[in-house]
N, C-alpha and C. Protein backbone atom coordinates (compact mmCIF):
# COMPACT_ATOMS: atom_id res chain seq x y z
N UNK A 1 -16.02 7.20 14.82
CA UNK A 1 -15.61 6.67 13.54
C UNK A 1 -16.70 6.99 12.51
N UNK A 2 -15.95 7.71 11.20
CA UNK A 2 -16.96 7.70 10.39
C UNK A 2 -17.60 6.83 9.46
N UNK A 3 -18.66 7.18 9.02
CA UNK A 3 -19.50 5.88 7.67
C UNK A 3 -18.33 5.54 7.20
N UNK A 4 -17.38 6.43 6.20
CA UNK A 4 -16.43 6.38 5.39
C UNK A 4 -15.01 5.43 5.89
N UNK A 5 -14.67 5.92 7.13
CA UNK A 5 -13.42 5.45 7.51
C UNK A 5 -14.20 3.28 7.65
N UNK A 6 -15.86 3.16 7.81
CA UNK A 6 -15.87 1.75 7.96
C UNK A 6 -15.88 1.24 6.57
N UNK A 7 -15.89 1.83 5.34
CA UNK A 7 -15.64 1.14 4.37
C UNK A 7 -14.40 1.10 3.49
N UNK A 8 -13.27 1.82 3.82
CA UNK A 8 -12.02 1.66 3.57
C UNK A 8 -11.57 0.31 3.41
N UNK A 9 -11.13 -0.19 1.99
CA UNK A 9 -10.79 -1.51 1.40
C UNK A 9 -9.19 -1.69 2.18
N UNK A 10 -9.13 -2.84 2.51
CA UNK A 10 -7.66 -3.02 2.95
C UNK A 10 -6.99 -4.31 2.16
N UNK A 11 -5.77 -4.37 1.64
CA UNK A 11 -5.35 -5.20 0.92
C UNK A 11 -3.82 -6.11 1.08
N UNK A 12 -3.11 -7.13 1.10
CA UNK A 12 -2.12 -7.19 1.21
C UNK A 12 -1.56 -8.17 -0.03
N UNK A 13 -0.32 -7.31 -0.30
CA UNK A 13 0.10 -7.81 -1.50
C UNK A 13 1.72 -8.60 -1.56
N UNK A 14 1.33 -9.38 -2.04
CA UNK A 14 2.28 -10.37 -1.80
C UNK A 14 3.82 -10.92 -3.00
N UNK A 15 4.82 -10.80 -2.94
CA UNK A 15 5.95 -11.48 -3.62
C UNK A 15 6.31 -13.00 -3.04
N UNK A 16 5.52 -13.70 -4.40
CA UNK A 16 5.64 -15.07 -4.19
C UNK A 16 4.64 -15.22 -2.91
N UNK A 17 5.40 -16.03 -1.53
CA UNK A 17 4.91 -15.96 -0.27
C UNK A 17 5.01 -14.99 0.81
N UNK A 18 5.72 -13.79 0.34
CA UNK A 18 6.25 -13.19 1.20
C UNK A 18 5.13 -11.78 1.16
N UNK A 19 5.01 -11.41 2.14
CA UNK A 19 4.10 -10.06 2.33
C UNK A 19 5.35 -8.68 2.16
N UNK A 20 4.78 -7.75 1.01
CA UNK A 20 5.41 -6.78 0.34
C UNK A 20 4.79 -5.45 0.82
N UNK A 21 3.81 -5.76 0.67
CA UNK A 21 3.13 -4.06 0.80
C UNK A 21 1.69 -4.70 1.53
N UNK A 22 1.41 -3.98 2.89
CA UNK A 22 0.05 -3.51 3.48
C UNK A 22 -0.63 -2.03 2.98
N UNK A 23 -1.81 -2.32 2.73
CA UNK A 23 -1.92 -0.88 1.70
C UNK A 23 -4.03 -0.78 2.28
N UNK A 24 -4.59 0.53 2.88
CA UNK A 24 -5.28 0.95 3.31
C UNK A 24 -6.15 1.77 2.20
N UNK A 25 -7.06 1.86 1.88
CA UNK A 25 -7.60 2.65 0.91
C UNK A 25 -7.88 3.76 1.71
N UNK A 26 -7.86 5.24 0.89
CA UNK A 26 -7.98 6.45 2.14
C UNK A 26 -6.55 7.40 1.85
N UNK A 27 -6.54 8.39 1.88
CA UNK A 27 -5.56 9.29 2.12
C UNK A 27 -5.04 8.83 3.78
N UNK A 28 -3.60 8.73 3.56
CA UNK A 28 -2.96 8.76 4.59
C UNK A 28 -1.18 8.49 4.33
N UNK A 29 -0.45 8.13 5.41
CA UNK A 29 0.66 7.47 5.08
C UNK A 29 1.84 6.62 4.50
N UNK A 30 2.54 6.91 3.97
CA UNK A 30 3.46 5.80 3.56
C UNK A 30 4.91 5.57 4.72
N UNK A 31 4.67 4.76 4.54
CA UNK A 31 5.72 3.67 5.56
C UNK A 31 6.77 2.91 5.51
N UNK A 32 8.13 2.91 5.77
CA UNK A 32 9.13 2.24 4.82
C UNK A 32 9.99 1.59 6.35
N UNK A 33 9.73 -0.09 6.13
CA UNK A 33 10.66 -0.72 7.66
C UNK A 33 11.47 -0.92 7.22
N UNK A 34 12.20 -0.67 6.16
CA UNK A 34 13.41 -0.48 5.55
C UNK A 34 14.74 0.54 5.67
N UNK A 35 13.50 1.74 6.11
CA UNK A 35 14.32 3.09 5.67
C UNK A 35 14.61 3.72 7.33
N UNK A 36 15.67 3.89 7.30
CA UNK A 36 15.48 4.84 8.96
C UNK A 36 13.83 5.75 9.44
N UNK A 37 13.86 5.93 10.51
CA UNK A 37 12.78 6.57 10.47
C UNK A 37 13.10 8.34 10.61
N UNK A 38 11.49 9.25 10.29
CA UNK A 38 11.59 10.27 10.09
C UNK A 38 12.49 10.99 11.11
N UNK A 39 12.98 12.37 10.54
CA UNK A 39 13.59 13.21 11.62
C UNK A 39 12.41 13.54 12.49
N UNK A 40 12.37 13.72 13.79
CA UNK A 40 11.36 14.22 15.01
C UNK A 40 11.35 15.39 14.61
N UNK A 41 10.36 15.97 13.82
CA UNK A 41 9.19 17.21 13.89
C UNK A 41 9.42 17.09 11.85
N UNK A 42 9.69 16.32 11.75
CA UNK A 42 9.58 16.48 9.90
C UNK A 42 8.39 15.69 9.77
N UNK A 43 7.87 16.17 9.03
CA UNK A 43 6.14 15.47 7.97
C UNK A 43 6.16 13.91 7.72
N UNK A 44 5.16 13.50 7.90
CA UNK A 44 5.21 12.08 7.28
C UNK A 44 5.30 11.75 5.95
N UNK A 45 5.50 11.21 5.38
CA UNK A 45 5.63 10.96 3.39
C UNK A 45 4.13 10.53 3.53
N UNK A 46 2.83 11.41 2.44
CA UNK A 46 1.84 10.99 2.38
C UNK A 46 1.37 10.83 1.10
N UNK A 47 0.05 10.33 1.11
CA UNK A 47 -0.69 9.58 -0.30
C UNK A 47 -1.51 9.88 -0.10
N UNK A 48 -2.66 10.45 -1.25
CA UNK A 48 -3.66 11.32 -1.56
C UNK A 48 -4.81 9.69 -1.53
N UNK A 49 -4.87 8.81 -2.03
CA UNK A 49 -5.72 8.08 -2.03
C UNK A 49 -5.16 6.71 -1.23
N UNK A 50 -4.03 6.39 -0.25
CA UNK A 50 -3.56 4.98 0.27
C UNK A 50 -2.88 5.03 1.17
N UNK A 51 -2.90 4.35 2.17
CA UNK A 51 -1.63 4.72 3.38
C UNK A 51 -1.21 3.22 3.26
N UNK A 52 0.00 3.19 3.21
CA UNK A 52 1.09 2.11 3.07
C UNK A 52 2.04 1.65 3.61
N UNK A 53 2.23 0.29 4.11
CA UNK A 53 3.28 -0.12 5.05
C UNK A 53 3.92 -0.80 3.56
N UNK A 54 5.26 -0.49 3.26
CA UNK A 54 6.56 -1.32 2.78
C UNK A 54 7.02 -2.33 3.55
N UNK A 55 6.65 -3.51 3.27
CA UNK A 55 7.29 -4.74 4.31
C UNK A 55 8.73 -5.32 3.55
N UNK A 56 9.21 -4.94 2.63
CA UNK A 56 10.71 -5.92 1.45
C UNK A 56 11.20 -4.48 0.92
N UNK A 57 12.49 -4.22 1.36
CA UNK A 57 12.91 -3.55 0.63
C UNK A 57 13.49 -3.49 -0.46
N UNK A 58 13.81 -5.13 -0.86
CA UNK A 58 14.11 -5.37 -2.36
C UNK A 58 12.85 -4.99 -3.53
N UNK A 59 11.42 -4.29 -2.90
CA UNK A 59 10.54 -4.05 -4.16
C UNK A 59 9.84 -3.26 -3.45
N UNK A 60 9.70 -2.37 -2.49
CA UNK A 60 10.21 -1.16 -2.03
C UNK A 60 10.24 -0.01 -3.13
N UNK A 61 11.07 -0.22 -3.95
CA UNK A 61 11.18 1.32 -5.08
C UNK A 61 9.93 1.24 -6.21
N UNK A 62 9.99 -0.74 -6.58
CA UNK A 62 9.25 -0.35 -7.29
C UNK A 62 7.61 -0.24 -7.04
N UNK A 63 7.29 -0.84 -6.09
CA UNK A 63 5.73 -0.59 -5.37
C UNK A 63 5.36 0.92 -5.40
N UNK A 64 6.51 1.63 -5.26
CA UNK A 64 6.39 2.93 -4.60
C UNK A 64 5.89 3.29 -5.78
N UNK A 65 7.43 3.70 -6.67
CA UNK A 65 6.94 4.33 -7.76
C UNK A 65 5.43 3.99 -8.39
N UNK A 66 5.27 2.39 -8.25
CA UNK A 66 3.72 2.49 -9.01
C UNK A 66 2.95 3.57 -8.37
N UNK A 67 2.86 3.21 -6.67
CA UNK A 67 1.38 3.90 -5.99
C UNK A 67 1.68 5.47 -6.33
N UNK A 68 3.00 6.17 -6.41
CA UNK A 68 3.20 7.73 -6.53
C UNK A 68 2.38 7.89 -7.88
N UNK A 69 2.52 6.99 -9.23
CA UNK A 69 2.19 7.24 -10.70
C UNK A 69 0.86 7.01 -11.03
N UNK A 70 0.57 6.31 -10.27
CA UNK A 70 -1.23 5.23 -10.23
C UNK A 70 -2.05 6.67 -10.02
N UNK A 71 -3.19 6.78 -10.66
CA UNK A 71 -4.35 7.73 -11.00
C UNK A 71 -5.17 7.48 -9.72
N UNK A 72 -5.56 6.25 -9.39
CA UNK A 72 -6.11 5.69 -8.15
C UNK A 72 -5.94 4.40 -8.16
N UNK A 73 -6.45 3.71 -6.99
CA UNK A 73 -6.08 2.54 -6.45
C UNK A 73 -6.14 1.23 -7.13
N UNK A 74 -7.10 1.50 -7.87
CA UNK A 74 -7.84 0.71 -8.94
C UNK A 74 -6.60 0.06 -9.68
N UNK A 75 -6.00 1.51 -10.65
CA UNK A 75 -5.03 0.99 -11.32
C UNK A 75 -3.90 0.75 -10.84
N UNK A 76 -3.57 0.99 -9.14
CA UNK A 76 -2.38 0.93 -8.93
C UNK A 76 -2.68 -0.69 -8.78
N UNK A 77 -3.41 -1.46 -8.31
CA UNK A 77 -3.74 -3.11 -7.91
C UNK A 77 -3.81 -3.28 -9.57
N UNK A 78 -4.19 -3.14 -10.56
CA UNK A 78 -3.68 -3.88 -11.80
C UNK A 78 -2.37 -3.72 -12.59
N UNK A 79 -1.91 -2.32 -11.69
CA UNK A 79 -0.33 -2.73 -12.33
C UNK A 79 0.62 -3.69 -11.50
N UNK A 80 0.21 -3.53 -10.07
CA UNK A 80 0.74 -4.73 -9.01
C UNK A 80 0.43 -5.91 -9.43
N UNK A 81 -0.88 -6.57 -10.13
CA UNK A 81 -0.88 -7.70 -10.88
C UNK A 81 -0.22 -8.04 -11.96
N UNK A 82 -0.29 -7.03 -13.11
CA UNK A 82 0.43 -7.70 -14.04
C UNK A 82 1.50 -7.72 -13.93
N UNK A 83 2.44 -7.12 -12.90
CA UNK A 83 4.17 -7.25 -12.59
C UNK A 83 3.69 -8.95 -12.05
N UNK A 84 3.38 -9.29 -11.58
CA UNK A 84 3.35 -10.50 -10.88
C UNK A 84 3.05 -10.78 -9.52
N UNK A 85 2.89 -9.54 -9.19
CA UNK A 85 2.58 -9.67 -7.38
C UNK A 85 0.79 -10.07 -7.12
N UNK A 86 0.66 -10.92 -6.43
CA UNK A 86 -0.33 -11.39 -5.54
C UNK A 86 -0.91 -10.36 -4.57
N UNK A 87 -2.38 -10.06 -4.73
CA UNK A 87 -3.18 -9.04 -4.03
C UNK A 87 -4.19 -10.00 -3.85
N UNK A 88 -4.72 -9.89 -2.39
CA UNK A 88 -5.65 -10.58 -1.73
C UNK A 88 -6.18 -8.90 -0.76
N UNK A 89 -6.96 -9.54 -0.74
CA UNK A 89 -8.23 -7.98 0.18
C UNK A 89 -8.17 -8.78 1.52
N UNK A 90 -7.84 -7.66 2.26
CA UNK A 90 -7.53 -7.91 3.68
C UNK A 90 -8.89 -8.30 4.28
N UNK A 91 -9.40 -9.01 5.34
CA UNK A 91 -10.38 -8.64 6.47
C UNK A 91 -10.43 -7.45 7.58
N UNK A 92 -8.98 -7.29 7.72
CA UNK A 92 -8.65 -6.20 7.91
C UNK A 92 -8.74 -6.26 9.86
């Protein structure tokens, strides 16, 4: 394991009480328990700066669209705030 992979911020963001999005700082995955899963030998859907579990598929499109539009992570967690969603930093 590298220096890098031990300081990767982990976060979970919340609608109301309900857990919406698990979100990893780091290039990696996006994840949808909503959506069927991939065809066997097709690519994973990835993110240049976050790997992401979708836990609600009622906010699902719009989480997404933020993290696809977000510059980095930074601003994608203050546009997840001012919509109204709850972000707490994981222990991980």
């Amino acid at each position: 394991m590298s220096d890098q992979e031990d300081v990767r911020r982990e976060y979970l963001v919340y609608d109301g009480d309900q857990l919406a999005l698990e979100l990893r700082e780091g290039a990696g995955i996006l994840v949808s328990i909503s959506a069927p899963p991939p065809v066997p030998g097709s690519a994973p859907v990835t993110h240049p700066f976050a790997s992401a579990t979708f836990r609600m598929a009622v906010n699902e499109g719009e989480l997404g669209a933020l993290l696809r539009a977000a510059p980095d992570l930074g601003t994608f967690l203050d546009q997840v705030e001012a919509r109204g969603y709850r972000v707490e930093r994981s222990e991980g």
